[in-house]
Short mmCIF file of C-alpha atoms in Angstrom, two decimals:
data_model
loop_
_atom_site.label_atom_id
_atom_site.label_comp_id
_atom_site.label_asym_id
_atom_site.label_seq_id
_atom_site.Cartn_x
_atom_site.Cartn_y
_atom_site.Cartn_z
CA UNK A 59 -64.46 -12.06 74.43
CA UNK A 60 -66.56 -14.53 72.47
CA UNK A 61 -68.88 -17.02 74.09
CA UNK A 62 -70.41 -20.07 72.44
CA UNK A 63 -74.04 -20.04 73.51
CA UNK A 64 -76.66 -22.78 73.48
CA UNK A 65 -80.26 -21.72 74.01
CA UNK A 66 -82.80 -23.44 76.24
CA UNK A 67 -85.40 -25.29 74.20
CA UNK A 68 -83.35 -25.10 70.98
CA UNK A 69 -81.31 -27.95 69.49
CA UNK A 70 -77.63 -27.69 70.44
CA UNK A 71 -76.41 -27.44 66.82
CA UNK A 72 -78.23 -24.07 66.53
CA UNK A 73 -75.69 -22.62 68.98
CA UNK A 74 -73.74 -19.51 68.01
CA UNK A 75 -70.64 -17.55 68.87
CA UNK A 76 -71.47 -14.17 70.37
CA UNK A 77 -69.11 -11.24 70.96
CA UNK A 78 -70.71 -9.99 74.12
CA UNK A 79 -68.94 -6.60 74.22
CA UNK A 80 -69.27 -5.74 70.53
CA UNK A 81 -71.60 -2.96 69.37
CA UNK A 82 -73.38 -2.79 72.73
CA UNK A 83 -75.26 -5.93 71.74
CA UNK A 84 -76.16 -6.72 75.35
CA UNK A 85 -77.28 -4.47 78.14
CA UNK A 86 -77.01 -7.37 80.58
CA UNK A 87 -75.16 -10.68 80.16
CA UNK A 88 -74.94 -12.98 83.17
CA UNK A 89 -73.06 -16.21 83.80
CA UNK A 90 -73.69 -18.80 86.49
CA UNK A 91 -71.76 -18.09 89.67
CA UNK A 92 -72.78 -20.23 92.64
CA UNK A 93 -75.55 -22.10 94.40
CA UNK A 94 -77.40 -20.38 97.24
CA UNK A 95 -80.37 -21.05 99.52
CA UNK A 96 -83.23 -18.57 99.61
CA UNK A 97 -86.84 -18.48 100.66
CA UNK A 98 -89.76 -19.00 98.31
CA UNK A 99 -93.27 -20.41 98.29
CA UNK A 100 -93.04 -24.19 98.01
CA UNK A 101 -93.48 -24.82 94.24
CA UNK A 102 -94.24 -28.51 94.74
CA UNK A 103 -97.07 -27.75 97.18
CA UNK A 104 -98.32 -24.35 95.96
CA UNK A 105 -101.68 -24.64 97.71
CA UNK A 106 -100.07 -25.04 101.13
CA UNK A 107 -98.79 -21.46 101.18
CA UNK A 108 -95.67 -22.75 102.95
CA UNK A 109 -92.37 -20.92 102.58
CA UNK A 110 -89.28 -23.08 102.26
CA UNK A 111 -85.59 -22.58 101.70
CA UNK A 112 -84.83 -23.61 98.12
CA UNK A 113 -81.54 -23.95 96.21
CA UNK A 114 -81.05 -21.47 93.39
CA UNK A 115 -78.27 -20.58 90.96
CA UNK A 116 -76.89 -17.08 91.37
CA UNK A 117 -75.26 -15.14 88.54
CA UNK A 118 -72.48 -12.64 87.95
CA UNK A 119 -72.61 -10.05 85.18
CA UNK A 120 -70.08 -9.96 82.34
CA UNK A 121 -72.01 -7.01 80.91
CA UNK A 122 -74.10 -4.70 83.08
CA UNK A 123 -75.03 -1.56 81.17
CA UNK A 124 -78.39 -1.19 82.89
CA UNK A 125 -79.13 -0.03 86.39
CA UNK A 126 -80.13 -2.85 88.69
CA UNK A 127 -80.94 -2.35 92.32
CA UNK A 128 -77.62 -2.83 94.08
CA UNK A 129 -79.15 -5.14 96.65
CA UNK A 130 -80.92 -7.43 94.12
CA UNK A 131 -79.43 -10.73 92.94
CA UNK A 132 -80.87 -12.54 89.90
CA UNK A 133 -81.57 -16.21 90.62
CA UNK A 134 -82.80 -19.34 88.87
CA UNK A 135 -84.41 -21.89 91.19
CA UNK A 136 -83.50 -25.53 90.71
CA UNK A 137 -86.05 -27.96 89.25
CA UNK A 138 -88.69 -25.55 87.94
CA UNK A 139 -86.08 -22.98 86.74
CA UNK A 140 -88.20 -20.04 87.86
CA UNK A 141 -86.34 -16.74 87.60
CA UNK A 142 -86.47 -14.26 90.45
CA UNK A 143 -84.63 -11.41 92.14
CA UNK A 144 -83.81 -11.57 95.83
CA UNK A 145 -82.20 -9.18 98.25
CA UNK A 146 -78.65 -10.26 99.10
CA UNK A 147 -79.59 -10.38 102.77
CA UNK A 148 -82.05 -13.21 101.98
CA UNK A 149 -79.38 -15.45 100.43
CA UNK A 150 -77.41 -18.11 102.25
CA UNK A 151 -74.32 -19.66 100.62
CA UNK A 152 -74.78 -23.32 99.84
CA UNK A 153 -72.30 -25.42 101.80
CA UNK A 154 -73.88 -28.81 102.15
CA UNK A 155 -77.30 -30.40 102.01
CA UNK A 156 -79.19 -30.15 105.27
CA UNK A 157 -81.97 -32.77 105.26
CA UNK A 158 -83.62 -31.03 108.22
CA UNK A 159 -84.53 -27.91 106.23
CA UNK A 160 -88.32 -27.54 106.24
CA UNK A 161 -89.99 -28.99 103.16
CA UNK A 162 -86.86 -30.24 101.44
CA UNK A 163 -86.56 -33.65 103.09
CA UNK A 164 -89.60 -34.77 101.05
CA UNK A 165 -88.15 -33.94 97.62
CA UNK A 166 -85.60 -36.54 96.43
CA UNK A 167 -85.52 -34.97 92.93
CA UNK A 168 -84.36 -31.69 94.46
CA UNK A 169 -81.62 -33.43 96.46
CA UNK A 170 -80.53 -35.19 93.22
CA UNK A 171 -80.36 -31.86 91.35
CA UNK A 172 -78.21 -30.33 94.10
CA UNK A 173 -75.95 -33.41 94.14
CA UNK A 174 -75.47 -33.25 90.33
CA UNK A 175 -74.58 -29.55 90.52
CA UNK A 176 -72.19 -30.12 93.41
CA UNK A 177 -70.43 -33.05 91.72
CA UNK A 178 -70.02 -31.06 88.52
CA UNK A 179 -68.49 -28.15 90.45
CA UNK A 180 -66.10 -30.48 92.27
CA UNK A 181 -64.96 -31.95 88.94
CA UNK A 182 -64.55 -28.47 87.41
CA UNK A 183 -62.51 -27.31 90.40
CA UNK A 184 -60.07 -30.21 90.01
CA UNK A 185 -59.85 -29.74 86.22
CA UNK A 186 -58.97 -26.06 86.66
CA UNK A 187 -56.83 -26.06 89.81
CA UNK A 188 -54.97 -29.41 89.83
CA UNK A 189 -55.39 -31.02 86.39
CA UNK A 190 -52.06 -32.87 86.62
CA UNK A 191 -53.62 -35.36 89.08
CA UNK A 192 -56.15 -36.39 86.43
CA UNK A 193 -53.76 -38.06 83.97
CA UNK A 194 -55.37 -41.40 83.10
CA UNK A 195 -58.93 -40.25 83.87
CA UNK A 196 -61.71 -40.26 81.30
CA UNK A 197 -63.53 -37.05 80.44
CA UNK A 198 -66.21 -35.68 78.16
CA UNK A 199 -65.10 -32.61 76.23
CA UNK A 200 -67.44 -30.04 74.69
CA UNK A 201 -66.81 -29.86 70.96
CA UNK A 202 -66.85 -26.27 69.74
CA UNK A 203 -66.68 -27.42 66.10
CA UNK A 204 -67.99 -30.56 64.46
CA UNK A 205 -71.07 -32.70 64.15
CA UNK A 206 -71.27 -33.92 67.75
CA UNK A 207 -71.79 -31.91 70.91
CA UNK A 208 -69.37 -33.84 73.14
CA UNK A 209 -66.58 -36.35 72.67
CA UNK A 210 -65.15 -38.77 75.22
CA UNK A 211 -61.43 -38.99 75.81
CA UNK A 212 -58.66 -40.11 78.15
CA UNK A 213 -56.34 -37.51 79.69
CA UNK A 214 -52.80 -38.55 78.69
CA UNK A 215 -50.73 -35.58 79.90
CA UNK A 216 -50.73 -32.04 81.27
CA UNK A 217 -48.53 -29.18 80.04
CA UNK A 218 -47.81 -26.80 82.94
CA UNK A 219 -46.49 -24.07 80.62
CA UNK A 220 -49.62 -23.86 78.45
CA UNK A 221 -52.08 -25.28 81.03
CA UNK A 222 -53.38 -27.62 78.33
CA UNK A 223 -54.51 -31.17 78.90
CA UNK A 224 -53.61 -33.58 76.13
CA UNK A 225 -56.52 -35.94 75.61
CA UNK A 226 -56.96 -38.90 73.28
CA UNK A 227 -60.37 -38.91 71.60
CA UNK A 228 -61.99 -42.35 72.10
CA UNK A 229 -63.72 -42.31 68.72
CA UNK A 230 -60.91 -41.46 66.30
CA UNK A 231 -57.90 -42.06 68.60
CA UNK A 232 -56.53 -38.58 67.90
CA UNK A 233 -54.83 -36.38 70.45
CA UNK A 234 -56.21 -32.91 71.19
CA UNK A 235 -54.83 -30.18 73.43
CA UNK A 236 -57.61 -28.61 75.50
CA UNK A 237 -57.48 -25.90 78.17
CA UNK A 238 -60.05 -26.76 80.88
CA UNK A 239 -60.30 -23.04 81.73
CA UNK A 240 -61.65 -22.36 78.22
CA UNK A 241 -63.41 -25.53 77.08
CA UNK A 242 -66.15 -27.19 79.12
CA UNK A 243 -65.01 -30.60 80.32
CA UNK A 244 -66.50 -33.01 82.82
CA UNK A 245 -65.10 -36.07 84.46
CA UNK A 246 -66.89 -39.24 83.38
CA UNK A 247 -68.54 -40.84 86.33
CA UNK A 248 -68.94 -37.62 88.33
CA UNK A 249 -72.69 -37.74 87.76
CA UNK A 250 -72.80 -34.12 86.67
CA UNK A 251 -74.33 -32.39 83.71
CA UNK A 252 -73.07 -29.00 82.55
CA UNK A 253 -75.13 -25.92 83.33
CA UNK A 254 -72.89 -23.73 81.20
CA UNK A 255 -71.20 -24.54 77.96
CA UNK A 256 -68.02 -22.91 76.76
CA UNK A 257 -66.51 -19.58 77.74
#
């Protein structure tokens, strides 16, 4: 398995293909899994000492050659991107935004981050599970090769045998066959931004 990786704080064109299982390169390699709620000190009012429920990304390991406590889940909190470990018993699955949660009703930027993540996941779910209903929709497609990071296109057909979407690139009017299970795609207008690139 090769993964095309972009690094935080580094220009996208410095990305690289990594064979994550080759030569024991990684002892731990995690990919984003889901959004959860968990407790933490309020990072936007640190002097208050208040504990709030906060949305965080949870991860699943592709490589786990190190011993981690079996009850510990690695997390990345939304907005400030602080990394932490939490006991599984302290995690609540994210289902929908509850404006009554203590502390969160005052943070519109946090609600916006959750909404962007949720919209992106909804778009990904449709692209992977029922792509045939998207013929005629516009998408952005991650470009694994080339001088641009993304290209925009229109979905013109879906091949059930290969699971490929045929898309027409807006810029050069060429058709490309892309598998939404392999290449990161996002529906234009879904308001989302990708948290992961290509797998």
